CSV table of C-alpha atoms and ligand atoms in Angstrom, one decimal:
chain,number,residue,atom,x,y,z
A,1,MET,CA,-6.3,-15.0,-8.3
A,2,THR,CA,-6.8,-16.3,-4.7
A,3,TYR,CA,-10.2,-17.7,-3.6
A,4,VAL,CA,-10.8,-14.6,-1.5
A,5,GLU,CA,-10.1,-12.3,-4.5
A,6,GLU,CA,-12.4,-14.3,-6.7
A,7,VAL,CA,-15.2,-14.0,-4.2
A,8,MET,CA,-14.6,-10.3,-3.9
A,9,GLU,CA,-14.9,-9.9,-7.6
A,10,ARG,CA,-18.2,-11.8,-7.5
A,11,VAL,CA,-19.6,-9.5,-4.7
A,12,LYS,CA,-18.8,-6.5,-6.8
A,13,LYS,CA,-20.3,-8.0,-10.0
A,14,PHE,CA,-23.5,-9.2,-8.4
A,15,ASN,CA,-24.0,-6.1,-6.2
A,16,PRO,CA,-22.9,-3.1,-8.2
A,17,GLY,CA,-23.1,0.3,-6.6
A,18,GLU,CA,-23.1,-1.1,-3.1
A,19,PRO,CA,-19.9,0.4,-1.6
A,20,GLU,CA,-20.8,-0.3,2.1
A,21,PHE,CA,-21.5,-3.9,1.4
A,22,HIS,CA,-18.2,-4.3,-0.6
A,23,GLN,CA,-16.4,-2.6,2.3
A,24,ALA,CA,-17.8,-4.9,4.9
A,25,VAL,CA,-17.2,-8.1,2.8
A,26,GLN,CA,-13.6,-7.0,1.9
A,27,GLU,CA,-12.8,-6.4,5.6
A,28,VAL,CA,-14.1,-9.8,6.6
A,29,LEU,CA,-12.6,-11.7,3.7
A,30,ASP,CA,-9.2,-10.1,4.1
A,31,SER,CA,-9.0,-10.9,7.8
A,32,ILE,CA,-10.3,-14.5,7.5
A,33,ALA,CA,-7.9,-15.3,4.6
A,34,PRO,CA,-5.5,-17.3,6.7
A,35,ALA,CA,-8.4,-19.4,8.1
A,36,VAL,CA,-9.7,-19.9,4.6
A,37,ALA,CA,-6.3,-20.8,3.2
A,38,ALA,CA,-6.0,-23.7,5.7
A,39,HIS,CA,-9.2,-25.4,4.2
A,40,GLU,CA,-9.3,-23.9,0.7
A,41,GLU,CA,-9.9,-27.1,-1.2
A,42,GLU,CA,-12.9,-28.0,0.9
A,43,TYR,CA,-14.4,-24.5,1.0
A,44,ARG,CA,-14.0,-24.1,-2.7
A,45,LYS,CA,-15.8,-27.4,-3.4
A,46,VAL,CA,-18.8,-26.4,-1.3
A,47,LYS,CA,-18.6,-22.8,-2.5
A,48,LEU,CA,-18.6,-21.7,1.1
A,49,LEU,CA,-17.6,-18.1,0.6
A,50,GLU,CA,-20.0,-17.6,-2.3
A,51,ARG,CA,-22.8,-18.8,0.1
A,52,LEU,CA,-21.7,-16.5,2.9
A,53,ILE,CA,-21.9,-13.4,0.8
A,54,GLU,CA,-25.3,-14.2,-0.7
A,55,PRO,CA,-28.3,-13.5,1.7
A,56,GLU,CA,-30.6,-16.5,2.0
A,57,ARG,CA,-33.5,-14.2,1.3
A,58,SER,CA,-33.8,-10.5,0.4
A,59,ILE,CA,-37.2,-8.8,0.6
A,60,SER,CA,-37.9,-5.3,-0.5
A,61,PHE,CA,-41.3,-3.8,-0.5
A,62,GLN,CA,-43.4,-0.7,-0.9
A,63,VAL,CA,-44.6,1.2,2.2
A,64,LEU,CA,-47.5,3.5,1.6
A,65,TRP,CA,-48.7,5.9,4.3
A,66,VAL,CA,-50.6,9.2,4.5
A,67,ASP,CA,-48.9,12.3,6.0
A,68,ASP,CA,-50.5,15.0,8.1
A,69,ASN,CA,-51.4,17.0,5.0
A,70,GLY,CA,-53.4,14.1,3.6
A,71,GLU,CA,-50.7,13.4,1.0
A,72,VAL,CA,-49.7,9.8,0.2
A,73,GLN,CA,-46.1,9.0,0.8
A,74,ILE,CA,-44.1,6.0,-0.5
A,75,ASN,CA,-41.0,4.6,1.1
A,76,ARG,CA,-39.1,1.4,0.5
A,77,GLY,CA,-38.9,-1.3,3.1
A,78,TYR,CA,-36.3,-4.1,3.4
A,79,ARG,CA,-35.7,-7.3,5.3
A,80,ILE,CA,-32.4,-9.1,4.4
A,81,GLN,CA,-32.4,-12.6,5.9
A,82,PHE,CA,-28.7,-13.2,5.6
A,83,SER,CA,-28.0,-16.4,7.5
A,84,SER,CA,-30.0,-18.9,9.5
A,85,SER,CA,-27.1,-21.3,10.3
A,86,LEU,CA,-27.1,-20.6,14.0
A,87,GLY,CA,-30.8,-19.8,14.7
A,88,PRO,CA,-33.7,-17.7,13.6
A,89,TYR,CA,-32.8,-14.6,11.6
A,90,LYS,CA,-32.1,-11.7,14.1
A,91,GLY,CA,-31.1,-8.1,13.5
A,92,GLY,CA,-32.4,-4.6,13.8
A,93,LEU,CA,-34.6,-2.4,11.7
A,94,ARG,CA,-33.2,1.0,10.7
A,95,PHE,CA,-35.3,4.0,9.7
A,96,HIS,CA,-33.1,6.6,8.1
A,97,PRO,CA,-33.1,8.4,4.8
A,98,THR,CA,-29.7,6.8,3.9
A,99,VAL,CA,-31.1,3.3,4.0
A,100,ASN,CA,-30.6,1.4,0.8
A,101,ARG,CA,-29.7,-2.1,-0.3
A,102,SER,CA,-26.0,-1.6,0.2
A,103,ILE,CA,-26.5,-0.5,3.8
A,104,MET,CA,-28.9,-3.4,4.5
A,105,ASN,CA,-26.6,-6.0,2.9
A,106,PHE,CA,-23.6,-4.7,4.9
A,107,LEU,CA,-25.5,-4.7,8.2
A,108,GLY,CA,-27.0,-8.1,7.6
A,109,PHE,CA,-23.6,-9.6,6.6
A,110,GLU,CA,-21.9,-8.2,9.7
A,111,GLN,CA,-24.8,-9.3,11.9
A,112,THR,CA,-24.2,-12.9,11.0
A,113,PHE,CA,-20.7,-13.0,12.5
A,114,LYS,CA,-21.6,-10.7,15.4
A,115,ASN,CA,-24.5,-13.0,16.4
A,116,ALA,CA,-22.1,-16.0,16.2
A,117,LEU,CA,-19.8,-14.3,18.7
A,118,THR,CA,-22.6,-13.9,21.3
A,119,GLY,CA,-22.9,-17.6,21.7
A,120,GLN,CA,-26.7,-17.3,21.4
A,121,ALA,CA,-28.7,-19.3,18.9
A,122,ILE,CA,-29.4,-16.5,16.5
A,123,GLY,CA,-28.8,-16.1,12.7
A,124,GLY,CA,-28.1,-12.8,11.0
A,125,ALA,CA,-30.5,-10.3,9.4
A,126,LYS,CA,-31.2,-6.6,9.0
A,127,GLY,CA,-34.0,-4.5,7.8
A,128,GLY,CA,-35.4,-1.0,7.7
A,129,SER,CA,-36.6,1.8,5.4
A,130,ASN,CA,-35.5,5.0,3.9
A,131,PHE,CA,-38.2,6.7,5.9
A,132,ASP,CA,-36.9,9.7,7.8
A,133,PRO,CA,-38.5,9.9,11.3
A,134,LYS,CA,-37.0,13.4,12.0
A,135,GLY,CA,-39.7,16.1,12.2
A,136,LYS,CA,-42.6,13.6,11.8
A,137,SER,CA,-45.6,13.8,14.1
A,138,GLU,CA,-46.5,10.9,16.4
A,139,ARG,CA,-49.4,10.0,14.1
A,140,GLU,CA,-47.1,9.9,11.0
A,141,ILE,CA,-44.6,7.6,12.8
A,142,MET,CA,-47.5,5.3,13.9
A,143,ALA,CA,-49.0,5.3,10.3
A,144,PHE,CA,-45.6,4.5,8.8
A,145,CYS,CA,-44.9,1.7,11.4
A,146,GLN,CA,-48.3,0.1,10.8
A,147,SER,CA,-47.9,0.1,7.1
A,148,PHE,CA,-44.3,-1.3,7.3
A,149,MET,CA,-45.5,-4.2,9.5
A,150,THR,CA,-48.5,-4.8,7.2
A,151,GLU,CA,-46.0,-6.2,4.7
A,152,LEU,CA,-43.2,-7.4,7.0
A,153,PHE,CA,-45.4,-9.7,9.1
A,154,LYS,CA,-45.5,-12.2,6.3
A,155,TYR,CA,-41.8,-12.9,6.7
A,156,ILE,CA,-41.2,-12.9,10.5
A,157,GLY,CA,-42.1,-15.0,13.5
A,158,PRO,CA,-40.6,-16.0,16.9
A,159,ASN,CA,-38.9,-19.0,15.4
A,160,GLU,CA,-38.3,-17.5,12.0
A,161,ASP,CA,-37.1,-14.0,12.1
A,162,VAL,CA,-37.1,-11.6,15.1
A,163,PRO,CA,-36.3,-8.0,14.3
A,164,ALA,CA,-35.2,-5.4,16.9
A,165,GLY,CA,-34.5,-1.6,16.8
A,166,ASP,CA,-31.5,0.3,15.3
A,167,ILE,CA,-31.1,3.9,14.2
A,168,GLY,CA,-34.5,5.6,14.2
A,169,VAL,CA,-36.2,2.6,15.7
A,170,GLY,CA,-36.5,2.8,19.5
A,171,ALA,CA,-39.1,1.6,22.0
A,172,ARG,CA,-41.9,3.8,20.6
A,173,GLU,CA,-41.5,2.4,17.0
A,174,ILE,CA,-41.1,-1.2,18.3
A,175,GLY,CA,-44.4,-0.7,20.2
A,176,TYR,CA,-46.3,0.4,17.1
A,177,LEU,CA,-44.8,-2.4,15.0
A,178,TYR,CA,-45.7,-4.9,17.6
A,179,GLY,CA,-49.2,-3.7,18.0
A,180,GLN,CA,-49.8,-4.0,14.2
A,181,TYR,CA,-48.2,-7.5,14.1
A,182,LYS,CA,-50.6,-8.6,16.9
A,183,ARG,CA,-53.6,-7.0,15.2
A,184,ILE,CA,-52.9,-8.9,11.9
A,185,THR,CA,-51.9,-12.2,13.3
A,186,ASN,CA,-53.8,-12.4,16.5
A,187,GLN,CA,-50.7,-13.7,18.2
A,188,PHE,CA,-49.1,-12.2,21.3
A,189,GLU,CA,-45.6,-13.7,20.9
A,190,GLY,CA,-41.9,-12.8,20.9
A,191,VAL,CA,-41.6,-11.6,17.4
A,192,LEU,CA,-39.7,-8.4,18.1
A,193,THR,CA,-37.2,-7.5,20.8
A,194,GLY,CA,-36.7,-4.2,22.5
A,195,LYS,CA,-40.4,-4.3,23.4
A,196,GLY,CA,-41.9,-2.3,26.3
A,197,LEU,CA,-41.6,-3.9,29.7
A,198,LEU,CA,-45.4,-4.3,30.1
A,199,TYR,CA,-45.7,-6.5,27.0
A,200,GLY,CA,-42.7,-8.8,27.0
A,201,GLY,CA,-39.7,-6.6,26.9
A,202,SER,CA,-36.5,-7.5,28.9
A,203,LEU,CA,-35.1,-5.4,31.6
A,204,GLY,CA,-31.6,-4.3,30.6
A,205,ARG,CA,-32.2,-4.4,26.8
A,206,THR,CA,-32.3,-0.5,26.5
A,207,GLU,CA,-28.9,-0.3,28.2
A,208,ALA,CA,-27.3,-3.4,26.7
A,209,THR,CA,-25.4,-2.2,23.7
A,210,GLY,CA,-23.8,0.8,25.5
A,211,TYR,CA,-23.2,-1.1,28.7
A,212,GLY,CA,-21.8,-4.1,26.8
A,213,LEU,CA,-19.4,-1.8,24.9
A,214,VAL,CA,-18.0,-0.4,28.1
A,215,TYR,CA,-17.7,-3.9,29.7
A,216,ILE,CA,-15.7,-5.3,26.7
A,217,THR,CA,-13.6,-2.1,26.6
A,218,GLU,CA,-12.8,-2.7,30.2
A,219,GLU,CA,-11.8,-6.3,29.5
A,220,MET,CA,-9.5,-5.1,26.7
A,221,LEU,CA,-7.9,-2.5,29.0
A,222,LYS,CA,-7.5,-5.1,31.8
A,223,SER,CA,-5.5,-7.3,29.5
A,224,LYS,CA,-3.1,-4.4,29.2
A,225,GLY,CA,-3.0,-3.9,33.0
A,226,MET,CA,-5.2,-0.8,32.8
A,227,THR,CA,-8.8,0.2,33.6
A,228,ILE,CA,-11.3,2.7,32.2
A,229,ALA,CA,-11.4,4.6,35.5
A,230,GLY,CA,-9.8,8.0,35.3
A,231,LYS,CA,-9.6,8.0,31.5
A,232,THR,CA,-10.9,10.7,29.2
A,233,VAL,CA,-13.4,9.2,26.7
A,234,ALA,CA,-14.9,10.7,23.6
A,235,VAL,CA,-18.3,9.4,22.4
A,236,SER,CA,-20.1,10.3,19.2
A,237,GLY,CA,-23.9,10.1,18.7
A,238,SER,CA,-26.6,10.8,21.3
A,239,GLY,CA,-29.0,8.0,20.6
A,240,ASN,CA,-29.5,4.7,22.4
A,241,VAL,CA,-26.0,3.3,22.2
A,242,ALA,CA,-24.3,6.6,22.9
A,243,THR,CA,-26.4,7.4,26.0
A,244,TYR,CA,-25.9,4.1,27.8
A,245,THR,CA,-22.2,4.1,26.8
A,246,VAL,CA,-21.8,7.5,28.5
A,247,GLU,CA,-23.8,6.3,31.5
A,248,LYS,CA,-21.8,3.1,32.1
A,249,ALA,CA,-18.4,4.6,31.3
A,250,GLN,CA,-19.0,7.3,33.9
A,251,GLN,CA,-20.3,4.9,36.5
A,252,MET,CA,-17.0,3.0,36.1
A,253,GLY,CA,-15.0,6.2,36.7
A,254,ALA,CA,-14.2,7.5,33.2
A,255,LYS,CA,-14.9,11.1,32.2
A,256,VAL,CA,-16.8,11.3,28.9
A,257,VAL,CA,-16.3,14.7,27.3
A,258,THR,CA,-18.4,14.6,24.1
A,259,VAL,CA,-21.7,13.5,22.5
A,260,SER,CA,-23.0,14.5,19.1
A,261,ASP,CA,-25.7,14.3,16.4
A,262,SER,CA,-25.5,14.9,12.7
A,263,ASN,CA,-25.6,18.7,13.2
A,264,GLY,CA,-22.6,19.1,15.6
A,265,TYR,CA,-21.1,18.0,18.9
A,266,ILE,CA,-21.1,19.0,22.5
A,267,TYR,CA,-17.8,19.3,24.5
A,268,ASP,CA,-18.3,19.2,28.3
A,269,PRO,CA,-14.9,19.4,30.0
A,270,ASP,CA,-16.5,18.3,33.3
A,271,GLY,CA,-18.1,15.2,31.9
A,272,ILE,CA,-21.4,14.7,30.1
A,273,LYS,CA,-24.4,14.9,32.5
A,274,VAL,CA,-26.4,11.8,31.6
A,275,ASP,CA,-29.6,13.1,33.2
A,276,VAL,CA,-29.5,16.2,30.9
A,277,LEU,CA,-28.8,14.0,27.9
A,278,LYS,CA,-31.7,11.7,28.6
A,279,GLU,CA,-34.1,14.6,29.2
A,280,ILE,CA,-33.2,16.1,25.8
A,281,LYS,CA,-33.1,12.9,23.8
A,282,GLU,CA,-35.5,10.5,25.5
A,283,VAL,CA,-38.1,12.8,27.0
A,284,ARG,CA,-38.2,15.9,24.7
A,285,ARG,CA,-36.8,14.1,21.6
A,286,GLY,CA,-34.8,17.2,21.0
A,287,ARG,CA,-31.4,18.0,19.4
A,288,ILE,CA,-28.0,17.8,21.2
A,289,SER,CA,-27.4,21.6,20.7
A,290,GLU,CA,-30.0,22.0,23.6
A,291,TYR,CA,-27.4,20.6,26.0
A,292,VAL,CA,-25.7,23.9,26.5
A,293,GLU,CA,-28.9,25.6,27.7
A,294,ALA,CA,-28.8,23.3,30.7
A,295,VAL,CA,-25.0,23.1,31.1
A,296,PRO,CA,-23.6,26.6,30.2
A,297,THR,CA,-20.0,25.4,30.9
A,298,ALA,CA,-20.2,23.0,27.9
A,299,THR,CA,-19.7,24.2,24.3
A,300,TYR,CA,-21.6,23.3,21.1
A,301,HIS,CA,-19.7,23.0,17.9
A,302,PRO,CA,-22.1,23.1,15.0
A,303,GLY,CA,-21.2,21.4,11.7
A,304,LYS,CA,-18.2,19.6,13.3
A,305,SER,CA,-17.5,16.0,14.1
A,306,VAL,CA,-16.2,14.8,17.5
A,307,TRP,CA,-13.3,13.2,15.7
A,308,GLU,CA,-11.9,16.4,14.1
A,309,GLU,CA,-10.4,18.0,17.2
A,310,VAL,CA,-11.2,16.3,20.5
A,311,THR,CA,-8.4,15.0,22.7
A,312,CYS,CA,-9.1,11.7,24.5
A,313,ASP,CA,-7.5,8.5,25.7
A,314,ILE,CA,-10.3,6.2,24.4
A,315,ALA,CA,-12.7,6.8,21.4
A,316,LEU,CA,-16.1,5.1,21.4
A,317,PRO,CA,-17.8,6.0,18.1
A,318,CYS,CA,-21.6,5.4,18.6
A,319,ALA,CA,-23.3,7.2,15.7
A,320,SER,CA,-23.1,5.7,12.2
A,321,GLN,CA,-21.0,4.0,9.6
A,322,ASN,CA,-17.8,5.6,8.3
A,323,GLU,CA,-17.7,8.5,10.7
A,324,ILE,CA,-14.0,8.1,11.6
A,325,LYS,CA,-12.2,9.0,8.3
A,326,PRO,CA,-8.4,8.6,7.7
A,327,GLU,CA,-7.7,12.3,8.7
A,328,HIS,CA,-9.6,11.7,11.9
A,329,ALA,CA,-7.5,8.6,12.7
A,330,VAL,CA,-4.3,10.6,12.2
A,331,GLY,CA,-5.6,13.3,14.5
A,332,LEU,CA,-6.7,10.9,17.2
A,333,VAL,CA,-3.3,9.2,17.2
A,334,GLU,CA,-1.5,12.6,17.2
A,335,ARG,CA,-3.5,13.7,20.2
A,336,GLY,CA,-2.7,10.6,22.2
A,337,CYS,CA,-5.7,8.3,21.7
A,338,TYR,CA,-4.7,4.7,22.3
A,339,ALA,CA,-7.9,2.7,22.1
A,340,VAL,CA,-10.9,2.8,19.7
A,341,CYS,CA,-13.9,0.5,20.4
A,342,GLU,CA,-16.8,0.7,18.0
A,343,GLY,CA,-20.3,1.1,19.4
A,344,ALA,CA,-21.8,1.8,16.0
A,345,ASN,CA,-21.6,-0.6,13.1
A,346,MET,CA,-18.5,0.0,10.9
A,347,PRO,CA,-18.0,3.6,12.1
A,348,THR,CA,-14.4,3.5,11.1
A,349,THR,CA,-13.5,3.5,7.4
A,350,ARG,CA,-11.2,0.8,6.1
A,351,GLU,CA,-8.3,3.2,5.6
A,352,ALA,CA,-8.7,4.6,9.1
A,353,THR,CA,-8.9,1.1,10.6
A,354,ASP,CA,-5.7,0.1,8.8
A,355,TYR,CA,-3.9,3.3,10.0
A,356,LEU,CA,-5.0,2.8,13.6
A,357,LEU,CA,-3.8,-0.9,13.6
A,358,GLU,CA,-0.5,0.1,12.0
A,359,LYS,CA,0.0,2.7,14.8
A,360,GLY,CA,-0.6,0.1,17.5
A,361,VAL,CA,-4.0,1.6,18.6
A,362,TRP,CA,-6.1,-1.1,20.3
A,363,PHE,CA,-9.0,-1.4,18.0
A,364,LEU,CA,-12.1,-3.4,18.7
A,365,PRO,CA,-14.5,-3.8,15.8
A,366,GLY,CA,-18.3,-3.3,16.3
A,367,LYS,CA,-19.2,-6.9,15.6
A,368,ALA,CA,-17.5,-7.8,18.9
A,369,SER,CA,-17.8,-4.6,20.9
A,370,ASN,CA,-21.5,-3.7,20.2
A,371,ALA,CA,-22.8,-7.3,20.3
A,372,GLY,CA,-24.3,-6.8,23.8
A,373,GLY,CA,-27.5,-5.4,22.3
A,374,VAL,CA,-28.3,-8.4,20.2
A,375,ALA,CA,-27.1,-10.8,23.0
A,376,VAL,CA,-29.7,-9.3,25.4
A,377,SER,CA,-32.3,-9.4,22.6
A,378,ALA,CA,-31.6,-13.2,22.6
A,379,LEU,CA,-32.2,-13.2,26.3
A,380,GLU,CA,-35.5,-11.4,25.7
A,381,MET,CA,-36.5,-14.1,23.2
A,382,SER,CA,-35.8,-16.8,25.7
A,383,GLN,CA,-37.8,-15.0,28.4
A,384,ASN,CA,-40.7,-14.7,25.9
A,385,SER,CA,-40.6,-18.4,25.2
A,386,MET,CA,-40.6,-19.2,28.9
A,387,ARG,CA,-43.1,-16.5,29.7
A,388,LYS,CA,-40.7,-15.5,32.4
A,389,ARG,CA,-39.2,-12.2,33.6
A,390,ARG,CA,-35.6,-11.9,34.7
A,391,SER,CA,-34.3,-9.1,37.0
A,392,PHE,CA,-32.2,-6.3,35.7
A,393,GLU,CA,-29.3,-7.5,37.8
A,394,ASP,CA,-29.5,-11.0,36.4
A,395,VAL,CA,-29.6,-9.8,32.8
A,396,ASP,CA,-26.8,-7.3,33.4
A,397,ALA,CA,-24.6,-10.0,35.0
A,398,GLU,CA,-25.2,-12.3,32.0
A,399,LEU,CA,-24.4,-9.5,29.6
A,400,LYS,CA,-21.1,-8.9,31.4
A,401,GLU,CA,-20.2,-12.6,31.1
A,402,ILE,CA,-21.2,-12.6,27.4
A,403,MET,CA,-18.9,-9.6,26.7
A,404,LYS,CA,-16.1,-11.3,28.6
A,405,ASP,CA,-16.5,-14.4,26.6
A,406,ILE,CA,-16.5,-12.4,23.3
A,407,TRP,CA,-13.3,-10.8,24.4
A,408,ALA,CA,-11.8,-14.2,25.1
A,409,GLN,CA,-12.9,-15.5,21.7
A,410,VAL,CA,-11.4,-12.5,19.9
A,411,GLN,CA,-8.1,-12.8,21.7
A,412,SER,CA,-7.8,-16.5,21.2
A,413,ALA,CA,-8.6,-16.4,17.5
A,414,ALA,CA,-6.2,-13.5,16.9
A,415,SER,CA,-3.5,-15.4,18.8
A,416,ASP,CA,-4.2,-18.7,16.9
A,417,TYR,CA,-3.3,-16.8,13.7
A,418,GLY,CA,-0.2,-15.1,15.0
A,419,GLN,CA,-1.5,-11.6,15.4
A,420,PRO,CA,-2.5,-11.3,19.0
A,421,ASP,CA,-3.2,-7.6,18.9
A,422,ASN,CA,-5.3,-7.7,15.7
A,423,TYR,CA,-8.8,-7.8,17.1
A,424,VAL,CA,-10.4,-7.2,13.7
A,425,MET,CA,-8.9,-10.5,12.6
A,426,GLY,CA,-9.7,-12.1,15.9
A,427,ALA,CA,-13.4,-11.2,15.8
A,428,ASN,CA,-13.9,-12.1,12.1
A,429,ILE,CA,-12.2,-15.5,12.4
A,430,ALA,CA,-14.0,-16.4,15.7
A,431,GLY,CA,-17.4,-15.6,14.2
A,432,PHE,CA,-16.5,-17.3,10.9
A,433,ARG,CA,-15.4,-20.5,12.5
A,434,LYS,CA,-18.7,-20.9,14.4
A,435,VAL,CA,-20.8,-20.2,11.3
A,436,VAL,CA,-18.8,-22.6,9.2
A,437,LYS,CA,-19.0,-25.3,11.8
A,438,ALA,CA,-22.7,-25.0,12.0
A,439,MET,CA,-23.1,-25.0,8.2
A,440,ARG,CA,-20.9,-28.1,7.8
A,441,GLU,CA,-22.8,-30.0,10.5
A,442,GLN,CA,-26.1,-29.2,8.8
A,443,GLY,CA,-25.0,-30.3,5.4
A,444,TRP,CA,-23.5,-27.0,4.3
A,445,VAL,CA,-26.7,-25.0,4.7
B,1,NDP,P1,-30.2,6.1,17.4
B,1,NDP,O1,-31.2,6.4,16.3
B,1,NDP,O2,-30.8,5.9,18.8
B,1,NDP,O3,-29.1,7.2,17.5
B,1,NDP,C1,-28.3,7.4,16.4
B,1,NDP,C2,-27.4,8.6,16.7
B,1,NDP,O4,-26.4,8.7,15.7
B,1,NDP,C3,-28.1,10.0,16.7
B,1,NDP,O5,-27.4,10.8,17.6
B,1,NDP,C4,-27.9,10.4,15.3
B,1,NDP,O6,-27.9,11.8,15.1
B,1,NDP,C5,-26.5,9.9,15.0
B,1,NDP,N1,-26.4,9.7,13.5
B,1,NDP,C6,-27.1,8.8,12.8
B,1,NDP,N2,-26.7,8.8,11.5
B,1,NDP,C7,-25.7,9.7,11.4
B,1,NDP,C8,-25.0,10.2,10.4
B,1,NDP,N3,-25.1,9.7,9.1
B,1,NDP,N4,-24.0,11.2,10.7
B,1,NDP,C9,-23.9,11.6,12.0
B,1,NDP,N5,-24.6,11.2,13.0
B,1,NDP,C10,-25.5,10.3,12.7
B,1,NDP,O7,-29.4,4.8,17.0
B,1,NDP,P2,-28.6,3.8,17.9
B,1,NDP,O8,-28.0,4.5,19.0
B,1,NDP,O9,-29.5,2.6,18.2
B,1,NDP,O10,-27.5,3.2,16.9
B,1,NDP,C11,-26.2,3.9,16.7
B,1,NDP,C12,-25.3,2.9,16.0
B,1,NDP,O11,-25.1,1.7,16.8
B,1,NDP,C13,-25.7,2.4,14.6
B,1,NDP,O12,-24.6,2.2,13.9
B,1,NDP,C14,-26.4,1.1,14.9
B,1,NDP,O13,-26.3,0.2,13.8
B,1,NDP,C15,-25.4,0.6,16.0
B,1,NDP,N6,-26.0,-0.5,16.9
B,1,NDP,C16,-27.1,-0.3,17.6
B,1,NDP,C17,-27.6,-1.2,18.5
B,1,NDP,C18,-28.8,-1.0,19.3
B,1,NDP,O14,-29.1,-1.9,20.2
B,1,NDP,N7,-29.5,0.1,19.2
B,1,NDP,C19,-26.9,-2.6,18.5
B,1,NDP,C20,-25.7,-2.6,17.8
B,1,NDP,C21,-25.3,-1.6,17.0
B,1,NDP,P3,-29.2,12.5,14.3
B,1,NDP,O15,-30.3,12.5,15.3
B,1,NDP,O16,-28.7,13.8,13.9
B,1,NDP,O17,-29.5,11.6,13.1
């Protein structure tokens, strides 16, 4: 058995019933295998891979809150502090009914390598709860956030662990979490990112993940002598990442024809109207089906996924994990899609990824292509430390440079190992090399 196979066995043995975590580790271990093989004796001796797949600290806790009917509700909260090799733990909080230990471990593991790619001094973490914010009143959301932070505050701090948002956690939730942290600790400090602009948030953070995704997609296309302008793009999701992906892609001359939520998708042959999307999602907190009321020329496809039938040049999945399944990958290729860049975390199943790579589709994995969000979160941390505010233009320009640099790292690592078009391998090896170097220099911790 190879070292990688041994470690994979270990992951399954110690984390039974965690398919998403197994999937994420398998993908990383498979693609870093050549980099591991070159130093196998040393890595085995220090149990490097065994360390990388074991979070430094896993916290799970009870979250009690009272709903609008006066009934006590119990949810489970998590914070998985995966790796502090490169800096304080950093990664989002997800509030969604599907949250469990497997999802948290997969996201925390991925975050470690993603954060390494950004070049910022941040370690990897993830957290959240199986709380479902859908249909909850303002008061219920606030009560939940306050109760969640009443436990979480013990484990976080501006130099220790700095959470941010993710699915179900936007500016409103970050505000309630921050308020409760401040109340308990009496500290007004940079302990969360994605904060409101009036109390330490950074300009450009809201847009960063979506804008960064489009910037790196453009870099990839440029390397092929192409540009996103004039291309037909399909986007899934209609949350933070999807909205600002649509906005930037269209500013750069693409036509984005779809957005979606878990109930169905919108097809707008004339290009998604970002102002309508923002009004529905950010102002009214509504559902994407409402889009057709404002844009009657668009169509709503209930119960369907974007990936089932839409024709596009470029696919930018921005909803959730494992949304592009093998049959979708086959359909995308048949209908002429030649590039897939992940806005969400692991939105493409392993089988679908392998198929796309085999068919020569340019495939950029989320840990490289959606790293713009956490990169600007790190810029928010530095502004908080300096008590300074940077302009939107300044932050956006740095984001662009960071995404360019990530693209360069991905390309260079992929080329080093003889597979210049395998960006999954490039991203994983580039992130892995940095984490390992930092661990070695700190005495393998
Ligand atoms: P939001 O909560 O703002 O939006 C999520 C969107 O995805 C909604 O449209 C939601 O639809 C849809 N969605 C969520 N779960 C599912 C599901 N199981 N099936 C179908 N649709 C689903 O989240 P974000 O935009 O912040 O995050 C989207 C993705 O991007 C996630 O994978 C996240 O981890 C990743 N990401 C986010 C970053 C950020 O800065 N926010 C940074 C890097 C990655 P519905 O309302 O019906 O649930």
